[in-house]
Amino acid sequence: MNDLEKLLRDDLHDVAGSVDIPVSLEAIAAESAGLGRRASRVRWALVALAVVVMALAVWAGQALLVRPPDRAVPDPLQTPTVTAAPTPEPAPSTTSHTPEPSPSATVGPSGRTTPMYVYYGNEQGGLVRELRQVPAATPARAGALEAMLGTPHDPDYRSLWNPGTQVLGLSKSGDVITIDLSKEALTVNYGSSWEGLMVDTLIWTLTEAFEPTDKVMILVEGRPFTAGHVSFDRPQGRADPSNSPIQVVIDAPVHGATVQSPVQVAGLATAFEATILWTVTRPDGSPVADGVARTAEGMVLAPFAFDLPTLPPGSYVVAVTLDDPSGGAGPAPASDTKVFTVAG
Amino acid sequence: MRAPALDEAFTDFVRASTSSLTRTAWLLTGDHALAQDLVQNAYAKTLRAWDRVGGGDPLAYTRRAVVTGNIDRWRRSGAESPVGLGFERATPDAFEDRVADRDRVTRMLATLTPTQRRVIVLRYYEDLTEAQTAEALGMTLGAVKAAAHRALAALRSHYPDAAGPARTPTDTQGGAQR
């Protein structure tokens, strides 16, 4: 260190050393609770811009027809606008339709489905999602809720709600969606520590079907939803992207998919340094390939997409894991896996 | 999960790291109230992620949240803080020269760009290595070296007693001064 650096260092330590700024644990706890309910439109917009490009690449890569998003500020987490390719339609058609949740757009001919992201929990306590084909004949949002209450395709995912829960009412006023559930909702499947995640799956699924910036008021038979020790007596929105309950989720390939090599892996992650690690193994666990990829932005929920090396036909498991900033000292970092088959 | 209980490990972590982080935040902002907000907000983020980061390096995580929080503020306002804005007067029992010192250093730091200021504070107050600074700021090592070099050149006029020309900080690479 040279003279200048020494003088500067001494100066900084001298003046800062006399600064005494108290912090309040109560304020931290209140802020922490509030963070989950606040939305940062600025952040959303930034992430959204990056995502539009990625979403185009991802869906084009899967030979699905892509249309530019309809909304002025497209949301990265909103269901992409794609054709419902696997839909059992009367005649093969490439007509694109939007999963826009207005009744006119979602009420289609009998048997039509529309793709919509539905949110579940995983065993690590993270929020995850699956692109589900929900009936377009009923309002798609009702189909999305039914899918959320039902069984996810990925065996690592869990629906956290009592499957016997009925939706008694669903309405929207301003930016507040009000959902009224039957009393079965009070029977929590997985214990009180999962209440926050349980509520998140509902909030994210509903705001997916309406608008991501909306808030959700949950009622059970007309009264504010109370689970264990937490009363959700105010409308709640999605968490700020920097406090996302989604740690890592693979959107593509979907669980059990049969795809052509090269396979593109895409999803969302909240990665400390924007770094994610991936591995490909055979179903018996023998390693095939591994590597490192990056999300669009660190510390916040951001999209990722990368290509796997060319794989011979067969079955594989891809795992995406958050980089562990503790170097193994902490709990196991969040990860998500998908089983897929490369077509011959 | 939404509002985790304040466990003992977290409160211990806050107590142990408050003075370091609030002083860093103060050097970054030059403002008492902003620094307090910044640090409390960063702790709140850490608390939300405590299950994941508590067993690892919560200080690095929180420090990064302090720095990125500060970036947000600059981005929102579209400009860095004006010189001396919100400069905190010393407490009554402090000496006049302490006040003058703080004022001088705050004004000096305010002449730097936000990036240069962050690099200088992390390198010479937090005593991070260039590599650690790069990691904390999400910058490349080269960008950190360049920012430190320019910042030191800009600050040289404030230290007429320092001998020799401004050197590139590459010869102290890897935190050899620690």
Coordinates of N, CA and C in Angstrom, one line a residue, chain A residues 126-237:
Chain A
G126 N -39.3 -24.0 -1.2 CA -39.2 -22.9 -2.3 C -40.5 -22.9 -3.1
L127 N -40.8 -21.8 -3.7 CA -42.0 -21.7 -4.6 C -41.5 -22.1 -6.0
V128 N -42.3 -23.0 -6.6 CA -41.9 -23.5 -8.0 C -43.2 -23.4 -8.8
R129 N -43.0 -23.7 -10.1 CA -44.2 -23.6 -11.0 C -44.1 -24.6 -12.1
E130 N -45.3 -24.9 -12.7 CA -45.3 -25.7 -13.9 C -46.2 -25.1 -14.9
L131 N -45.9 -25.2 -16.2 CA -46.8 -24.7 -17.2 C -47.8 -25.8 -17.4
R132 N -49.1 -25.5 -17.1 CA -50.1 -26.5 -17.2 C -51.1 -26.1 -18.3
Q133 N -51.6 -27.1 -18.9 CA -52.7 -26.9 -19.9 C -54.0 -26.9 -19.1
V134 N -54.6 -25.7 -19.0 CA -55.9 -25.7 -18.2 C -57.0 -25.5 -19.2
P135 N -58.2 -26.0 -18.9 CA -59.3 -25.9 -19.8 C -59.6 -24.4 -20.1
A136 N -59.8 -24.1 -21.3 CA -60.1 -22.8 -21.7 C -61.6 -22.5 -21.7
A137 N -62.3 -23.6 -21.6 CA -63.8 -23.5 -21.7 C -64.3 -22.8 -20.4
T138 N -63.9 -23.2 -19.3 CA -64.2 -22.5 -18.1 C -63.2 -21.3 -18.0
P139 N -63.5 -20.3 -17.2 CA -62.5 -19.2 -17.1 C -61.1 -19.9 -16.8
A140 N -60.1 -19.5 -17.5 CA -58.8 -20.2 -17.3 C -58.3 -20.1 -15.9
R141 N -58.7 -19.0 -15.2 CA -58.2 -18.8 -13.9 C -58.8 -19.9 -12.9
A142 N -60.0 -20.3 -13.2 CA -60.6 -21.3 -12.4 C -59.8 -22.6 -12.6
G143 N -59.5 -22.9 -13.9 CA -58.7 -24.1 -14.2 C -57.3 -24.0 -13.5
A144 N -56.7 -22.9 -13.5 CA -55.4 -22.7 -12.9 C -55.5 -23.0 -11.4
L145 N -56.6 -22.6 -10.7 CA -56.8 -22.8 -9.3 C -57.0 -24.3 -9.1
E146 N -57.8 -24.9 -10.0 CA -58.0 -26.4 -9.8 C -56.7 -27.1 -9.9
A147 N -55.9 -26.7 -10.9 CA -54.6 -27.4 -11.1 C -53.7 -27.2 -9.8
M148 N -53.8 -26.0 -9.2 CA -53.0 -25.7 -8.0 C -53.4 -26.6 -6.9
L149 N -54.7 -26.8 -6.8 CA -55.3 -27.7 -5.7 C -55.0 -29.2 -6.0
G150 N -54.7 -29.5 -7.2 CA -54.5 -30.9 -7.6 C -53.0 -31.3 -7.5
T151 N -52.7 -32.3 -8.3 CA -51.3 -32.9 -8.1 C -50.4 -32.4 -9.3
P152 N -49.3 -31.8 -8.9 CA -48.4 -31.4 -9.9 C -47.7 -32.5 -10.7
H153 N -47.3 -32.3 -11.9 CA -46.7 -33.4 -12.7 C -45.3 -33.8 -12.2
D154 N -44.6 -32.8 -11.7 CA -43.2 -33.1 -11.2 C -43.3 -33.7 -9.8
P155 N -42.8 -35.0 -9.6 CA -42.9 -35.6 -8.4 C -42.2 -34.9 -7.2
D156 N -41.3 -34.0 -7.5 CA -40.7 -33.2 -6.5 C -41.5 -32.0 -5.9
Y157 N -42.6 -31.8 -6.6 CA -43.5 -30.6 -6.3 C -44.6 -31.1 -5.4
R158 N -45.2 -30.2 -4.7 CA -46.3 -30.5 -3.8 C -47.4 -29.4 -3.9
S159 N -48.6 -29.8 -4.0 CA -49.7 -28.9 -3.7 C -49.8 -28.8 -2.2
L160 N -49.9 -27.5 -1.7 CA -49.8 -27.4 -0.3 C -51.3 -27.2 0.3
W161 N -52.3 -27.2 -0.6 CA -53.6 -27.0 -0.1 C -54.4 -28.3 0.0
N162 N -55.3 -28.3 0.9 CA -56.2 -29.4 1.0 C -57.0 -29.6 -0.4
P163 N -56.8 -30.7 -1.0 CA -57.4 -30.9 -2.4 C -59.0 -30.7 -2.3
G164 N -59.5 -30.9 -1.1 CA -61.0 -30.8 -1.0 C -61.5 -29.3 -1.0
T165 N -60.6 -28.4 -1.0 CA -60.9 -26.9 -0.9 C -61.8 -26.5 -2.2
Q166 N -62.9 -25.8 -1.9 CA -63.7 -25.3 -3.0 C -63.6 -23.8 -3.1
V167 N -63.6 -23.3 -4.3 CA -63.6 -21.9 -4.5 C -65.0 -21.4 -4.5
L168 N -65.3 -20.6 -3.4 CA -66.7 -20.2 -3.3 C -67.0 -18.9 -4.0
G169 N -65.9 -18.1 -4.2 CA -66.1 -16.8 -4.9 C -64.8 -16.3 -5.4
L170 N -64.8 -15.6 -6.5 CA -63.6 -15.0 -7.1 C -64.0 -13.7 -7.8
S171 N -63.5 -12.6 -7.3 CA -63.8 -11.3 -7.9 C -62.6 -10.4 -7.9
K172 N -62.7 -9.3 -8.7 CA -61.6 -8.4 -8.7 C -62.2 -7.0 -8.7
S173 N -61.6 -6.1 -7.8 CA -62.0 -4.7 -7.7 C -60.8 -3.9 -7.7
G174 N -60.6 -3.0 -8.6 CA -59.3 -2.3 -8.7 C -58.2 -3.3 -8.9
D175 N -57.2 -3.2 -8.1 CA -56.1 -4.2 -8.3 C -56.1 -5.3 -7.2
V176 N -57.3 -5.4 -6.5 CA -57.4 -6.4 -5.5 C -58.3 -7.6 -5.9
I177 N -57.7 -8.7 -6.0 CA -58.5 -10.0 -6.3 C -58.9 -10.5 -5.0
T178 N -60.2 -10.8 -4.9 CA -60.7 -11.4 -3.6 C -61.1 -12.8 -3.9
I179 N -60.6 -13.8 -3.2 CA -60.9 -15.2 -3.4 C -61.5 -15.7 -2.1
D180 N -62.7 -16.4 -2.2 CA -63.3 -16.9 -1.0 C -63.2 -18.4 -1.1
L181 N -62.6 -19.1 -0.1 CA -62.4 -20.5 -0.2 C -63.3 -21.2 0.9
S182 N -63.6 -22.5 0.6 CA -64.4 -23.2 1.6 C -63.5 -23.6 2.8
K183 N -64.1 -24.0 3.9 CA -63.4 -24.2 5.2 C -62.3 -25.3 5.1
E184 N -62.4 -26.1 4.1 CA -61.3 -27.1 3.9 C -59.9 -26.4 3.8
A185 N -59.9 -25.2 3.4 CA -58.6 -24.5 3.2 C -57.9 -24.3 4.6
L186 N -58.7 -24.4 5.7 CA -58.1 -24.3 7.0 C -57.4 -25.5 7.4
T187 N -57.6 -26.6 6.7 CA -56.9 -27.8 7.1 C -55.6 -27.9 6.3
V188 N -54.6 -27.5 7.0 CA -53.3 -27.3 6.3 C -52.6 -28.7 6.1
N189 N -52.1 -29.0 4.9 CA -51.6 -30.3 4.6 C -50.2 -30.5 5.3
Y190 N -49.4 -29.5 5.3 CA -48.0 -29.7 5.6 C -47.5 -29.0 6.8
G191 N -48.4 -28.6 7.7 CA -47.9 -28.0 9.0 C -47.7 -26.5 8.9
S192 N -47.7 -25.8 10.0 CA -47.8 -24.4 10.1 C -46.6 -23.7 9.5
S193 N -45.5 -24.4 9.4 CA -44.3 -23.7 8.9 C -44.4 -23.5 7.4
W194 N -45.4 -24.1 6.8 CA -45.6 -24.0 5.3 C -46.6 -23.0 4.9
E195 N -47.2 -22.3 6.0 CA -48.3 -21.4 5.6 C -47.9 -20.3 4.7
G196 N -46.7 -19.7 4.9 CA -46.3 -18.6 4.0 C -46.2 -19.1 2.6
L197 N -45.6 -20.3 2.4 CA -45.4 -20.8 1.1 C -46.8 -21.2 0.4
M198 N -47.7 -21.7 1.3 CA -49.0 -22.1 0.8 C -49.7 -20.9 0.3
V199 N -49.7 -19.8 1.0 CA -50.3 -18.5 0.6 C -49.6 -18.0 -0.7
D200 N -48.3 -18.2 -0.8 CA -47.6 -17.7 -2.0 C -48.0 -18.5 -3.2
T201 N -48.3 -19.8 -3.1 CA -48.7 -20.6 -4.3 C -50.0 -20.0 -4.8
L202 N -50.9 -19.6 -3.9 CA -52.2 -19.1 -4.3 C -52.0 -17.7 -4.9
I203 N -51.2 -16.8 -4.2 CA -51.1 -15.5 -4.7 C -50.4 -15.5 -6.1
W204 N -49.4 -16.3 -6.3 CA -48.7 -16.3 -7.5 C -49.6 -16.9 -8.6
T205 N -50.3 -17.9 -8.3 CA -51.2 -18.6 -9.3 C -52.3 -17.6 -9.7
L206 N -52.9 -16.9 -8.8 CA -53.9 -15.9 -9.1 C -53.4 -14.7 -9.8
T207 N -52.3 -14.2 -9.4 CA -51.8 -13.0 -10.1 C -51.2 -13.3 -11.4
E208 N -50.9 -14.6 -11.6 CA -50.6 -15.1 -13.0 C -51.8 -15.0 -13.9
A209 N -52.9 -15.4 -13.4 CA -54.1 -15.5 -14.1 C -54.8 -14.1 -14.3
F210 N -54.5 -13.2 -13.4 CA -55.0 -11.8 -13.6 C -53.8 -11.0 -14.0
E211 N -53.3 -10.1 -13.1 CA -52.2 -9.3 -13.4 C -51.1 -9.5 -12.3
P212 N -49.8 -9.6 -12.7 CA -48.8 -9.9 -11.7 C -48.7 -8.8 -10.6
T213 N -49.2 -7.6 -10.9 CA -49.1 -6.5 -9.9 C -50.3 -6.4 -9.0
D214 N -51.3 -7.3 -9.2 CA -52.4 -7.3 -8.4 C -52.1 -7.8 -7.0
K215 N -53.0 -7.5 -6.1 CA -52.9 -8.1 -4.7 C -54.1 -9.0 -4.5
V216 N -53.9 -9.9 -3.6 CA -54.9 -11.0 -3.3 C -55.4 -10.9 -1.9
M217 N -56.7 -10.9 -1.7 CA -57.3 -11.0 -0.4 C -57.9 -12.4 -0.3
I218 N -57.4 -13.1 0.7 CA -57.9 -14.5 0.8 C -58.9 -14.6 1.9
L219 N -60.1 -15.0 1.6 CA -61.2 -15.2 2.6 C -61.5 -16.7 2.7
V220 N -61.9 -17.1 3.9 CA -62.4 -18.5 4.1 C -63.9 -18.3 4.6
E221 N -64.8 -18.7 3.8 CA -66.2 -18.5 4.1 C -66.5 -17.1 4.6
G222 N -65.9 -16.1 3.9 CA -66.2 -14.7 4.1 C -65.3 -14.0 5.1
R223 N -64.5 -14.8 5.8 CA -63.6 -14.2 6.8 C -62.2 -14.2 6.4
P224 N -61.4 -13.3 6.9 CA -59.9 -13.3 6.5 C -59.3 -14.6 6.8
F225 N -58.5 -15.1 5.9 CA -57.8 -16.4 6.1 C -56.8 -16.4 7.2
T226 N -57.0 -17.3 8.2 CA -56.1 -17.4 9.3 C -55.6 -18.8 9.3
A227 N -54.2 -18.9 9.2 CA -53.7 -20.3 9.3 C -52.7 -20.3 10.5
G228 N -53.0 -21.1 11.4 CA -52.1 -21.2 12.6 C -52.0 -19.9 13.3
H229 N -50.8 -19.3 13.3 CA -50.6 -18.1 14.0 C -50.6 -16.8 13.1
V230 N -50.8 -17.0 11.8 CA -50.7 -15.9 10.9 C -52.1 -15.6 10.3
S231 N -52.5 -14.3 10.5 CA -53.8 -13.9 9.9 C -53.5 -13.1 8.7
F232 N -54.0 -13.5 7.5 CA -53.8 -12.7 6.3 C -55.0 -11.8 6.1
D233 N -55.0 -10.7 6.9 CA -56.1 -9.9 6.9 C -56.0 -8.7 6.0
R234 N -55.0 -8.6 5.2 CA -54.8 -7.6 4.2 C -54.5 -8.2 2.9
P235 N -54.8 -7.5 1.8 CA -54.4 -8.1 0.5 C -52.9 -8.1 0.3
Q236 N -52.4 -9.2 -0.2 CA -51.0 -9.3 -0.4 C -50.7 -9.6 -1.9
G237 N -49.5 -9.0 -2.3 CA -49.1 -9.2 -3.7 C -47.9 -10.1 -3.7

